[in-house]
Short mmCIF file of C-alpha atoms in Angstrom, two decimals:
data_model
loop_
_atom_site.label_atom_id
_atom_site.label_comp_id
_atom_site.label_asym_id
_atom_site.label_seq_id
_atom_site.Cartn_x
_atom_site.Cartn_y
_atom_site.Cartn_z
CA MET A 1 2.63 -7.70 37.06
CA ALA A 2 5.30 -4.80 37.54
CA SER A 3 7.84 -5.98 39.76
CA SER A 4 11.39 -5.75 39.42
CA THR A 5 12.34 -8.54 42.00
CA SER A 6 13.62 -12.11 40.71
CA HIS A 7 11.51 -13.52 43.08
CA THR A 8 8.27 -15.16 41.64
CA PRO A 9 5.37 -14.11 44.00
CA THR A 10 3.23 -16.36 41.82
CA SER A 11 4.52 -19.25 44.34
CA LEU A 12 2.21 -17.83 46.80
CA LEU A 13 -0.47 -19.22 45.13
CA ILE A 14 0.11 -22.44 46.74
CA LEU A 15 -1.65 -21.25 49.54
CA LEU A 16 -5.21 -21.15 47.25
CA SER A 17 -4.52 -24.95 46.58
CA PHE A 18 -4.29 -26.17 50.07
CA LEU A 19 -6.96 -24.01 51.62
CA SER A 20 -10.76 -24.61 51.18
CA LEU A 21 -13.70 -22.45 50.95
CA PHE A 22 -16.81 -22.98 52.99
CA CYS A 23 -18.96 -20.71 50.75
CA SER A 24 -21.70 -21.12 53.25
CA LEU A 25 -19.68 -19.35 55.76
CA GLN A 26 -19.21 -16.20 53.32
CA ALA A 27 -22.61 -15.99 52.93
CA ALA A 28 -23.64 -16.09 56.50
CA THR A 29 -21.77 -13.27 57.45
CA ALA A 30 -23.44 -11.12 54.81
CA ALA A 31 -25.43 -9.18 57.58
CA GLY A 32 -22.14 -7.45 59.21
CA THR A 33 -20.26 -8.95 61.85
CA VAL A 34 -17.52 -8.19 64.92
CA GLY A 35 -14.24 -9.86 65.48
CA VAL A 36 -11.64 -9.16 67.69
CA ASN A 37 -7.95 -9.26 67.62
CA TYR A 38 -6.27 -11.66 69.62
CA GLY A 39 -2.49 -10.36 70.24
CA ARG A 40 -0.22 -12.02 72.60
CA ILE A 41 2.59 -9.53 73.35
CA ALA A 42 2.48 -10.01 77.35
CA ASP A 43 3.83 -12.09 80.03
CA ASP A 44 0.29 -12.34 82.12
CA LEU A 45 -2.66 -13.31 79.94
CA PRO A 46 -4.81 -16.29 80.80
CA SER A 47 -4.15 -19.65 78.88
CA PRO A 48 -5.37 -20.22 75.22
CA ALA A 49 -8.21 -22.39 76.91
CA LYS A 50 -9.66 -19.78 79.17
CA VAL A 51 -9.77 -17.36 76.66
CA VAL A 52 -11.99 -19.18 74.48
CA GLU A 53 -14.25 -19.98 76.87
CA LEU A 54 -14.18 -15.88 77.13
CA LEU A 55 -14.71 -15.70 74.11
CA LYS A 56 -17.95 -17.94 73.87
CA THR A 57 -19.23 -16.64 76.71
CA GLN A 58 -18.98 -13.30 75.63
CA GLY A 59 -20.81 -14.56 72.11
CA ILE A 60 -17.65 -13.44 69.95
CA THR A 61 -17.66 -15.54 66.82
CA ARG A 62 -14.30 -14.65 64.98
CA VAL A 63 -11.14 -14.08 65.99
CA LYS A 64 -8.23 -12.55 63.96
CA LEU A 65 -4.47 -13.65 64.96
CA TYR A 66 -1.43 -12.25 64.65
CA ASP A 67 0.39 -16.25 63.74
CA THR A 68 -0.65 -19.42 63.71
CA SER A 69 0.10 -20.63 67.53
CA SER A 70 -0.46 -24.13 67.39
CA ASP A 71 -1.45 -23.88 71.29
CA VAL A 72 -3.86 -21.49 70.38
CA LEU A 73 -5.02 -23.15 67.06
CA THR A 74 -5.44 -26.43 69.16
CA ALA A 75 -7.45 -24.64 71.89
CA LEU A 76 -9.73 -23.11 69.30
CA ALA A 77 -10.56 -26.48 67.88
CA GLY A 78 -14.46 -27.20 68.15
CA SER A 79 -15.56 -23.98 69.34
CA GLY A 80 -17.05 -22.77 66.22
CA ILE A 81 -15.11 -19.64 66.57
CA ALA A 82 -14.18 -18.92 62.85
CA VAL A 83 -10.29 -17.95 63.00
CA THR A 84 -8.01 -15.26 60.35
CA VAL A 85 -4.51 -16.56 60.98
CA ALA A 86 -1.40 -14.84 59.54
CA LEU A 87 1.48 -15.15 57.44
CA PRO A 88 4.18 -12.71 58.96
CA ASN A 89 6.05 -10.24 56.76
CA GLU A 90 9.39 -11.79 57.78
CA LEU A 91 8.39 -15.06 55.66
CA LEU A 92 6.90 -13.38 52.58
CA SER A 93 10.25 -13.17 50.40
CA ASP A 94 10.75 -17.39 51.44
CA THR A 95 7.17 -18.01 50.47
CA ALA A 96 7.37 -15.88 47.28
CA ALA A 97 10.63 -17.36 46.17
CA ASP A 98 9.90 -21.11 47.02
CA GLN A 99 7.05 -23.21 46.30
CA SER A 100 8.13 -26.00 48.61
CA PHE A 101 8.83 -23.31 51.48
CA ALA A 102 4.87 -22.40 51.06
CA ASP A 103 3.73 -25.93 50.81
CA ASP A 104 5.60 -26.56 54.21
CA TRP A 105 4.06 -23.46 55.56
CA VAL A 106 0.79 -24.37 55.15
CA HIS A 107 1.10 -28.32 56.14
CA ALA A 108 2.63 -27.02 59.47
CA ASN A 109 0.59 -24.54 60.05
CA ILE A 110 -2.80 -25.01 58.52
CA SER A 111 -3.49 -28.48 57.29
CA GLN A 112 -3.06 -30.06 60.48
CA PHE A 113 -5.65 -27.75 62.47
CA TYR A 114 -8.20 -27.23 59.71
CA PRO A 115 -10.83 -28.67 59.67
CA ALA A 116 -11.26 -28.72 63.91
CA THR A 117 -10.39 -25.45 63.89
CA GLN A 118 -12.70 -23.33 61.63
CA ILE A 119 -9.82 -21.34 59.58
CA GLU A 120 -11.40 -18.81 57.66
CA SER A 121 -8.71 -16.92 56.48
CA ILE A 122 -5.08 -16.10 55.99
CA ALA A 123 -4.09 -12.50 56.07
CA VAL A 124 -0.59 -12.71 54.25
CA GLY A 125 1.64 -10.10 56.01
CA ASN A 126 0.61 -6.98 57.76
CA GLU A 127 1.08 -3.26 56.73
CA VAL A 128 3.61 -4.45 54.18
CA PHE A 129 3.73 -0.96 52.43
CA VAL A 130 5.18 0.66 55.41
CA ASP A 131 7.38 -2.27 56.43
CA PRO A 132 11.10 -0.87 56.47
CA LYS A 133 12.33 -3.73 55.19
CA ASN A 134 10.19 -3.25 51.98
CA THR A 135 8.43 -6.52 51.40
CA THR A 136 5.94 -5.11 48.93
CA PRO A 137 6.99 -6.89 45.81
CA PHE A 138 6.19 -10.21 47.55
CA LEU A 139 2.72 -9.53 47.67
CA VAL A 140 1.39 -9.71 44.37
CA PRO A 141 -0.80 -11.27 43.79
CA ILE A 142 -2.09 -12.04 47.34
CA SER A 143 -2.57 -8.95 49.28
CA SER A 144 -1.72 -8.04 52.70
CA PRO A 145 -3.24 -5.62 55.57
CA ILE A 146 -2.08 -2.12 55.39
CA ALA A 147 -3.10 1.24 57.16
CA LEU A 148 -5.09 4.24 55.56
CA SER A 149 -2.16 5.54 54.88
CA ALA A 150 -1.75 4.10 51.36
CA LEU A 151 -4.52 6.52 50.22
CA GLN A 152 -2.97 9.82 48.03
CA SER A 153 -6.65 11.29 49.24
CA SER A 154 -9.28 10.83 51.73
CA TYR A 155 -11.19 13.96 52.05
CA PRO A 156 -13.56 14.47 51.02
CA ALA A 157 -14.68 10.49 50.76
CA SER A 158 -15.35 10.69 47.14
CA SER A 159 -12.30 12.07 46.10
CA GLY A 160 -10.47 9.11 47.33
CA SER A 161 -7.02 7.60 45.81
CA PHE A 162 -4.22 5.41 45.97
CA LYS A 163 -0.67 6.49 46.26
CA PRO A 164 0.39 7.01 42.42
CA ASP A 165 3.78 4.82 42.97
CA LEU A 166 1.61 2.17 44.48
CA ILE A 167 -1.31 1.63 42.11
CA GLU A 168 0.30 0.06 38.98
CA PRO A 169 3.31 -2.57 40.50
CA VAL A 170 0.57 -3.74 43.11
CA ILE A 171 -2.41 -2.02 43.94
CA LYS A 172 -4.09 -2.98 40.40
CA PRO A 173 -2.48 -6.63 40.42
CA MET A 174 -3.92 -7.19 44.14
CA LEU A 175 -7.37 -5.78 43.22
CA SER A 176 -7.54 -7.91 39.90
CA PHE A 177 -6.68 -10.98 42.30
CA LEU A 178 -8.98 -10.32 44.80
CA ASN A 179 -11.80 -9.67 41.80
CA GLN A 180 -11.32 -12.69 39.95
CA THR A 181 -11.47 -14.99 43.08
CA GLY A 182 -14.21 -12.95 45.10
CA SER A 183 -11.72 -12.47 47.87
CA TYR A 184 -11.87 -9.30 50.13
CA LEU A 185 -10.09 -6.08 50.74
CA MET A 186 -8.83 -5.81 54.04
CA ALA A 187 -8.22 -2.76 55.95
CA ASN A 188 -6.96 -1.48 59.12
CA ALA A 189 -8.74 1.46 60.10
CA ASP A 190 -6.82 2.69 63.20
CA GLN A 191 -5.79 6.29 62.54
CA ILE A 192 -9.35 7.80 63.54
CA SER A 193 -8.97 11.42 65.12
CA LEU A 194 -11.60 12.46 67.96
CA ASP A 195 -14.13 14.29 65.92
CA TYR A 196 -17.57 12.52 65.33
CA ALA A 197 -15.37 9.46 65.10
CA LEU A 198 -17.55 7.99 68.30
CA PHE A 199 -20.62 7.42 66.78
CA LYS A 200 -22.59 9.68 68.78
CA PRO A 201 -25.42 11.39 67.19
CA ASN A 202 -24.48 14.18 65.36
CA SER A 203 -25.92 16.41 62.30
CA GLY A 204 -23.48 14.64 59.81
CA VAL A 205 -20.99 15.99 56.95
CA VAL A 206 -22.10 16.49 53.26
CA ASP A 207 -19.42 15.37 51.34
CA SER A 208 -18.99 18.19 48.32
CA GLY A 209 -18.31 15.41 45.79
CA ASN A 210 -20.95 13.20 46.03
CA GLY A 211 -23.75 14.77 47.91
CA LEU A 212 -24.03 11.87 50.58
CA LYS A 213 -24.18 12.86 54.70
CA TYR A 214 -22.10 10.57 56.64
CA TYR A 215 -22.82 10.28 60.40
CA SER A 216 -19.01 8.72 61.54
CA LEU A 217 -15.31 9.11 60.09
CA LEU A 218 -14.83 5.69 59.68
CA ASP A 219 -17.67 5.48 57.00
CA ALA A 220 -16.34 8.37 55.37
CA GLN A 221 -12.51 6.47 55.33
CA LEU A 222 -14.03 3.55 54.08
CA ASP A 223 -15.67 4.97 51.06
CA ALA A 224 -12.50 7.02 50.30
CA VAL A 225 -11.07 3.61 49.66
CA TYR A 226 -14.12 2.31 47.89
CA ALA A 227 -14.08 5.43 45.71
CA ALA A 228 -10.02 4.83 45.28
CA MET A 229 -10.92 1.30 43.93
CA SER A 230 -13.59 2.73 41.96
CA ALA A 231 -11.06 5.16 40.22
CA ILE A 232 -8.80 2.46 38.86
CA GLN A 233 -12.01 0.11 37.67
CA TYR A 234 -12.52 -2.14 40.87
CA ASP A 235 -15.71 -1.38 42.04
CA ALA A 236 -16.63 -5.25 42.72
CA VAL A 237 -14.26 -5.94 45.44
CA LYS A 238 -15.17 -6.39 49.04
CA MET A 239 -13.90 -4.78 52.35
CA VAL A 240 -13.10 -6.16 55.92
CA VAL A 241 -11.88 -3.95 58.37
CA THR A 242 -9.23 -5.91 59.98
CA GLU A 243 -8.34 -3.67 62.73
CA THR A 244 -10.16 -0.79 64.37
CA GLY A 245 -10.20 0.28 68.45
CA TRP A 246 -9.68 3.26 70.75
CA PRO A 247 -7.41 3.36 73.83
CA SER A 248 -8.49 3.61 76.86
CA LEU A 249 -5.59 4.80 78.74
CA GLY A 250 -2.87 7.10 77.09
CA ASP A 251 0.03 9.53 78.10
CA SER A 252 -0.87 13.27 78.99
CA ASN A 253 0.04 13.99 75.21
CA GLU A 254 -2.33 11.78 73.92
CA VAL A 255 -5.41 13.61 73.63
CA GLY A 256 -8.81 11.13 73.96
CA ALA A 257 -7.26 8.23 75.26
CA SER A 258 -9.76 7.65 78.22
CA GLN A 259 -12.10 4.39 78.91
CA ALA A 260 -15.02 6.91 78.38
CA ASN A 261 -14.02 7.43 74.64
CA ALA A 262 -12.66 3.37 74.64
CA GLN A 263 -16.35 2.31 75.44
CA SER A 264 -17.96 5.08 73.25
CA TYR A 265 -16.25 4.25 70.33
CA ASN A 266 -15.83 0.63 70.39
CA GLY A 267 -19.97 0.20 71.64
CA ASN A 268 -21.16 2.29 69.29
CA LEU A 269 -19.28 0.57 66.61
CA VAL A 270 -20.51 -2.74 67.58
CA ASN A 271 -24.22 -1.06 67.67
CA ARG A 272 -23.57 0.50 64.23
CA VAL A 273 -21.92 -2.87 62.44
CA LEU A 274 -24.53 -5.50 64.10
CA THR A 275 -28.11 -3.00 63.40
CA GLY A 276 -27.02 -1.06 60.62
CA ASN A 277 -26.29 -1.37 57.08
CA GLY A 278 -23.22 -0.59 54.67
CA THR A 279 -21.70 2.82 54.03
CA PRO A 280 -23.42 5.58 52.63
CA LEU A 281 -21.47 4.89 49.25
CA ARG A 282 -22.29 1.04 49.54
CA PRO A 283 -25.33 0.60 51.77
CA ASN A 284 -26.12 -2.66 50.65
CA GLU A 285 -22.82 -4.02 51.67
CA PRO A 286 -22.07 -5.96 54.68
CA LEU A 287 -19.72 -4.15 57.53
CA ASP A 288 -17.37 -6.42 59.11
CA VAL A 289 -14.99 -5.63 61.27
CA PHE A 290 -12.37 -6.88 63.92
CA LEU A 291 -11.99 -4.82 67.07
CA PHE A 292 -8.37 -4.12 68.37
CA ALA A 293 -7.54 -5.50 70.65
CA LEU A 294 -8.86 -8.60 73.01
CA PHE A 295 -6.29 -7.88 75.98
CA ASN A 296 -4.54 -5.14 77.18
CA GLU A 297 -0.81 -6.43 76.13
CA ASN A 298 1.63 -4.99 78.82
CA LYS A 299 4.98 -6.16 76.43
CA LYS A 300 4.02 -3.92 73.92
CA PRO A 301 6.43 -0.86 72.78
CA GLY A 302 5.89 2.48 72.15
CA PRO A 303 3.30 4.92 74.10
CA THR A 304 0.88 4.01 77.15
CA SER A 305 -1.78 3.63 74.51
CA GLU A 306 -0.26 0.91 72.95
CA ARG A 307 -0.46 -1.71 75.69
CA ASN A 308 -4.51 -0.16 76.63
CA TYR A 309 -6.37 -0.97 73.36
CA GLY A 310 -7.44 -4.19 75.15
CA LEU A 311 -11.22 -4.83 75.32
CA PHE A 312 -10.72 -7.34 78.97
CA TYR A 313 -7.50 -6.93 81.36
CA PRO A 314 -5.40 -10.29 81.58
CA SER A 315 -7.85 -10.89 84.68
CA GLU A 316 -10.74 -11.49 82.00
CA GLN A 317 -12.59 -8.48 83.12
CA LYS A 318 -13.84 -5.83 81.02
CA VAL A 319 -11.99 -2.54 80.89
CA TYR A 320 -15.29 -1.00 80.34
CA ASP A 321 -18.77 -2.41 79.22
CA ILE A 322 -19.81 -3.21 75.67
CA THR A 323 -22.06 -6.13 74.37
CA PHE A 324 -21.26 -8.00 71.01
CA THR A 325 -24.27 -9.17 69.97
CA THR A 326 -27.45 -8.27 68.46
CA SER A 327 -29.72 -9.40 71.43
CA SER A 328 -28.42 -7.05 73.95
CA SER A 329 -25.62 -4.48 71.70
CA GLY A 330 -28.09 -1.47 72.92
CA SER A 331 -28.68 -2.23 76.26
CA ASN A 332 -24.93 -0.92 77.73
CA ASN A 333 -23.76 0.68 74.16
CA GLN A 334 -24.28 4.18 73.76
CA ALA A 335 -26.70 5.20 71.01
CA ALA A 336 -25.35 5.52 67.48
CA PRO A 337 -25.97 7.74 64.59
CA PRO A 338 -28.33 6.81 61.68
CA ALA A 339 -26.71 4.27 59.54
CA ALA A 340 -27.09 3.99 55.87
CA SER A 341 -30.56 2.97 54.88
CA GLY A 342 -31.34 -0.51 53.74
CA GLY A 343 -34.19 -2.49 52.46
CA GLU A 344 -36.28 -4.76 55.05
CA GLY A 345 -37.19 -8.24 54.30
CA ASP A 346 -40.69 -9.42 53.82
CA ASP A 347 -42.63 -11.09 56.01
CA ASP A 348 -43.96 -14.06 54.34
CA GLY A 349 -46.18 -15.58 57.21
CA GLU A 350 -43.99 -19.13 57.29
CA GLY A 351 -43.34 -18.73 61.55
CA VAL A 352 -39.23 -18.86 61.37
CA SER A 353 -39.29 -15.73 63.76
CA LYS A 354 -38.60 -17.85 67.00
CA ALA A 355 -35.40 -19.11 64.95
CA SER A 356 -34.46 -16.10 63.27
CA ASN A 357 -33.39 -14.37 66.30
CA ALA A 358 -32.32 -17.07 68.34
CA GLY A 359 -28.61 -17.65 67.97
CA GLN A 360 -27.24 -18.49 64.79
CA THR A 361 -29.35 -19.47 61.61
CA TRP A 362 -29.27 -20.40 58.40
CA CYS A 363 -31.34 -21.04 55.03
CA VAL A 364 -31.18 -23.54 53.25
CA ALA A 365 -32.68 -24.68 50.04
CA ASN A 366 -35.78 -27.22 50.23
CA GLY A 367 -35.03 -29.57 47.25
CA LYS A 368 -38.29 -30.93 47.10
CA ALA A 369 -39.87 -27.54 46.24
CA GLY A 370 -38.99 -28.43 42.47
CA GLU A 371 -36.32 -26.92 39.98
CA GLU A 372 -39.14 -24.02 38.99
CA LYS A 373 -39.27 -22.65 42.71
CA LEU A 374 -35.80 -23.06 43.31
CA GLN A 375 -34.66 -20.94 39.98
CA LYS A 376 -37.69 -18.66 40.68
CA GLY A 377 -36.00 -17.97 44.25
CA ILE A 378 -32.55 -17.51 42.81
CA ASP A 379 -33.81 -14.76 40.64
CA TYR A 380 -35.38 -12.85 43.19
CA ALA A 381 -32.45 -13.37 46.10
CA CYS A 382 -29.80 -12.71 43.56
CA GLY A 383 -31.67 -9.75 41.60
CA GLU A 384 -34.11 -8.04 43.46
CA GLY A 385 -33.35 -9.22 46.93
CA GLY A 386 -29.57 -7.88 46.48
CA ALA A 387 -27.71 -10.92 47.50
CA ASP A 388 -24.51 -11.56 46.67
CA CYS A 389 -24.43 -14.20 43.99
CA ARG A 390 -21.22 -13.53 42.02
CA PRO A 391 -19.32 -16.50 44.13
CA ILE A 392 -21.61 -19.10 42.38
CA GLN A 393 -20.84 -17.64 39.07
CA GLU A 394 -19.50 -20.04 36.58
CA GLY A 395 -15.54 -20.22 37.44
CA ALA A 396 -15.95 -18.42 40.67
CA THR A 397 -15.00 -19.96 44.47
CA CYS A 398 -18.62 -21.29 45.17
CA PHE A 399 -19.97 -22.12 41.92
CA ASP A 400 -19.30 -26.07 43.09
CA PRO A 401 -21.05 -28.35 43.82
CA ASP A 402 -22.73 -27.19 39.86
CA THR A 403 -26.56 -28.02 41.34
CA LEU A 404 -29.52 -25.93 41.37
CA GLU A 405 -30.06 -26.74 44.93
CA ALA A 406 -26.45 -25.66 46.23
CA HIS A 407 -26.68 -22.40 44.32
CA ALA A 408 -29.98 -21.90 45.87
CA SER A 409 -28.71 -22.39 49.08
CA TYR A 410 -26.26 -20.23 48.97
CA ALA A 411 -28.53 -17.39 47.01
CA PHE A 412 -30.86 -17.89 49.99
CA ASN A 413 -28.73 -17.95 52.77
CA SER A 414 -27.09 -14.82 51.30
CA TYR A 415 -30.39 -13.08 51.41
CA TYR A 416 -31.35 -14.00 54.44
CA GLN A 417 -28.20 -13.00 56.14
CA LYS A 418 -28.34 -9.73 54.68
CA GLN A 419 -31.74 -9.28 55.88
CA GLN A 420 -30.47 -9.82 59.56
CA ARG A 421 -32.39 -13.35 59.41
CA GLY A 422 -35.84 -11.15 59.79
CA THR A 423 -39.12 -13.02 60.12
CA GLY A 424 -40.43 -14.36 57.21
CA THR A 425 -36.88 -13.82 54.77
CA CYS A 426 -36.15 -17.48 54.25
CA ASP A 427 -38.95 -18.95 52.73
CA PHE A 428 -39.04 -18.24 48.72
CA GLY A 429 -42.42 -19.43 48.43
CA GLY A 430 -41.86 -22.90 50.16
CA ALA A 431 -38.55 -23.52 48.28
CA ALA A 432 -36.29 -22.73 51.56
CA TYR A 433 -36.36 -23.29 55.17
CA VAL A 434 -34.21 -22.28 58.24
CA VAL A 435 -31.67 -24.47 59.95
CA THR A 436 -29.53 -24.01 63.25
CA GLN A 437 -26.71 -26.16 62.05
CA ALA A 438 -23.82 -24.37 59.97
CA PRO A 439 -24.92 -25.07 56.21
CA SER A 440 -21.66 -26.53 55.78
CA LYS A 441 -22.93 -29.45 57.33
CA SER A 442 -25.73 -29.32 54.88
CA LEU A 443 -23.64 -28.37 51.37
CA PRO A 444 -20.78 -30.32 50.27
CA PRO A 445 -17.75 -27.86 50.76
CA ARG A 446 -14.93 -27.15 47.98
CA SER A 447 -11.99 -29.06 48.89
CA SER A 448 -10.36 -26.25 50.42
CA VAL A 449 -10.90 -22.09 53.79
CA LYS A 450 -11.98 -19.46 52.32
CA LEU A 451 -8.77 -17.20 51.74
CA ILE A 452 -10.26 -13.67 52.82
CA PHE A 453 -7.06 -11.30 51.31
CA SER A 454 -6.51 -8.03 52.73
CA TRP A 455 -5.69 -4.73 52.00
#
């Protein structure tokens, strides 16, 4: 860890000892998910209780906060909505320097709300690399959501690389930590030009370096980050897009800021995430995003666009019409271009189709099937099936409880969610079945929340 500061960044690891990892939640998001950023720089927003009801009526099951507001976290208790909270930049140095400070912060802002409030991740800082107060040294080994400006090169995607001055002191230690813990890289993809960015049907752009064809700029930007990680030998780290959006109104010099473009971008992005696969470079990886933002915020500084990224007005009326669930995402949103190809689930004829698309469902192991069937199912799911089984390897985040049934449930559910809960994808020769309760009720959780780290 090449850091010249006298502080001890490793004390940030105290966060890990207080947070829990619901391994089943990680697997349940494998098909790609859409969340929303809930900012509150405004004086006319509805109460947190009303916001929670709005989220539920719209089918939004993940929300990202920029703080740990007790009013908001209390309102979210028992809602079933997964929550990402944030440790603000101004607290990074104190947290890195003083383990007791980190202890107290977790106790005051996490422990008293969890598990009633489903806190699934903590973003430690935000876009720290461009923070004028230079809090970058305090990140290692915990990372922070930053903008794509951390890339030295992003076009074509295959040439993606990090800025050289960030690689050794921060990027490599950060990615090493994420890789060891099975955690995620978070990227803010909020600087997107108008050209082929709206996910409209187009002829695509071929990457001259790898020959892959891209139908949207977002896919190309994400693959540039994957390429940058690969260039420094970190191919296994996954990514979550923590901010991406489009303004519905702007100043006269803000070309492209309009309701029509915002509806096209966000609506087609929802379609892309919920009905498509990964990026061209990582077709089997889920594409998980948080839209920016839930509301127009009238007190945000800067140009007009900054106050008009919201999906909703403070009155709770939609700024434009889009939907957030697979059952209706194609009805109002515009057509999206082709996504990267991916495999389809087998139809084993077990009659789970009624549950597979009706609300949230999960796949768990049938302990009565016997060890041979469970092991055979694990071998298929983690092999040919393409499930992400790294978290259940020895020493990884979901290894405990170390039982065949628990590992099988994780692997089966990862495969099931990756196949978008398709008919017959939760059977494994009778070794699995579909449930409508979150697997955290069926699987013994670890003693602590999934910590999704961010880039």
